């Protein structure tokens, strides 16, 4: 997936220490080639490539990076409310996927001050969201290497290319948090910021007492002295960078029962009322039910992280602990079921290209309806499905002064087919509602037995990896035992949504 590649010659057997450039406050000038120290002397030469600063996402070409695969990341961070807010070291254990002379890392709003590659200081420069690192000597394809980035600063939210909202690092009432989908992770730590390069993590966060630091995975331990506490979180299954949970605040941990061997622990902002906490009591029953329809829950812990902030009117399916803004809790079970279902669809089975976002959001939305069916019956489920169809078709826009044709036009303008979502409007309502309707229509097409078998096979075989629309369609065709080209064409790509005769639903024109 490399785009271009000017061959770049780097010489081995360099004995002198290569000096590093200093952390730029803004864009640095001068090309990397200009900054290669002259004292490099030669014996043998291995030719390495300048790896592309994008992993190959066709919506966001600068996102992620190629040339290497990250296997484990250790974030060792300290938060100081008085000084620079974040300082620390991110250490990548990675494998070169090419002979590598230089490569990029996504990093914005905070700045690198030192980069070590296999323990040796390396040259680097940081410009517009990319940290470019030059190896002292090329890293051969297939070799493991370790890169440690010392960085710091005052992280700020990041204007997403994918949607009109800020992603990444934010300040809350009494601390900080990160919600990074799709492209905000680089606002607070160096990453290969794309779901194609998932890795395990160790997240160690030191905060002033009595603040609490929360991340994904299992809490390995907490060490405290008089002034500070260090929380160490171990993420044992690979996680996409945007799904790494992160919050520092005034949290109370509440554990509930262990369900099917899964420990459920919640971190509630201490101001949360008992009623607000009660909303999460159904998580155990939901895990049990979703395990029957999607297959085993893919991780060993789950829970909710609930923030007090006026900035998040939504929730994000951060891995093993979904993050909720307090204002979204009025949605009750539907948002709780939605974020939980993403653990199978989005987190464990991730997409390969952001343009396939309908898979994540369609499944999470369909899971809300499945939970309604399970918890309150088919009639209630069908009410939700009919309502979603009427939003998508435009039927709900029909009023005295808006006829069916005009209403259909409004809907068509607002809601592109879910497979044709725009790159600057990734979370269009269509990927949720028409994505969910696509799955219900598929269930009607296949019958319950084949449909749920498909979900379990798909989630099981692709667990901890990546999928795509093509892959999902191939699994569906295998389950159906027939070609489904026309079915998916209609639901994912045609402007006009197909009918659902079983529910008496059809397009307005
Ligand atoms: N994936 C989220 C959901 O469950 C929506 C979302 C996308 C989001 N980007 C976000 C939420 C950034 C919070 C912050 O539907
Ligand atoms: Zn979602």
PDB file of N, CA and C in Angstrom, residues 29-30 32 53 157 210 251 261 307 447 508:
ATOM      1  N   UNK A  29      11.035  23.253   8.632  1.00  0.00           N
ATOM      2  CA  UNK A  29      11.348  23.449   7.227  1.00  0.00           C
ATOM      3  C   UNK A  29      12.537  22.582   6.858  1.00  0.00           C
ATOM      4  N   UNK A  30      12.734  22.445   5.581  1.00  0.00           N
ATOM      5  CA  UNK A  30      13.862  21.658   5.118  1.00  0.00           C
ATOM      6  C   UNK A  30      13.469  20.202   4.989  1.00  0.00           C
ATOM      7  N   UNK A  32      13.942  16.085   4.951  1.00  0.00           N
ATOM      8  CA  UNK A  32      14.654  15.153   5.807  1.00  0.00           C
ATOM      9  C   UNK A  32      16.034  14.873   5.238  1.00  0.00           C
ATOM     10  N   UNK A  53       3.285   7.877   4.381  1.00  0.00           N
ATOM     11  CA  UNK A  53       2.655   8.361   5.604  1.00  0.00           C
ATOM     12  C   UNK A  53       1.148   8.131   5.574  1.00  0.00           C
ATOM     13  N   UNK A 157      -8.394  19.164  21.378  1.00  0.00           N
ATOM     14  CA  UNK A 157      -9.208  18.405  20.437  1.00  0.00           C
ATOM     15  C   UNK A 157      -8.732  18.611  19.007  1.00  0.00           C
ATOM     16  N   UNK A 210      -6.637  13.121  44.252  1.00  0.00           N
ATOM     17  CA  UNK A 210      -7.254  11.792  44.247  1.00  0.00           C
ATOM     18  C   UNK A 210      -7.825  11.404  42.874  1.00  0.00           C
ATOM     19  N   UNK A 251     -13.592   9.493  39.482  1.00  0.00           N
ATOM     20  CA  UNK A 251     -14.438   8.324  39.186  1.00  0.00           C
ATOM     21  C   UNK A 251     -14.568   7.401  40.382  1.00  0.00           C
ATOM     22  N   UNK A 261     -18.153 -15.578  33.002  1.00  0.00           N
ATOM     23  CA  UNK A 261     -16.704 -15.391  33.168  1.00  0.00           C
ATOM     24  C   UNK A 261     -16.203 -13.993  32.845  1.00  0.00           C
ATOM     25  N   UNK A 307     -18.745   9.948  31.830  1.00  0.00           N
ATOM     26  CA  UNK A 307     -18.067  11.225  32.033  1.00  0.00           C
ATOM     27  C   UNK A 307     -19.040  12.329  32.405  1.00  0.00           C
ATOM     28  N   UNK A 447     -33.718 -16.194   6.723  1.00  0.00           N
ATOM     29  CA  UNK A 447     -34.361 -16.966   7.790  1.00  0.00           C
ATOM     30  C   UNK A 447     -33.501 -16.896   9.039  1.00  0.00           C
ATOM     31  N   UNK A 508     -41.309   5.869  -0.895  1.00  0.00           N
ATOM     32  CA  UNK A 508     -42.403   6.798  -1.183  1.00  0.00           C
ATOM     33  C   UNK A 508     -42.644   6.981  -2.678  1.00  0.00           C
TER      34      UNK A 508
END
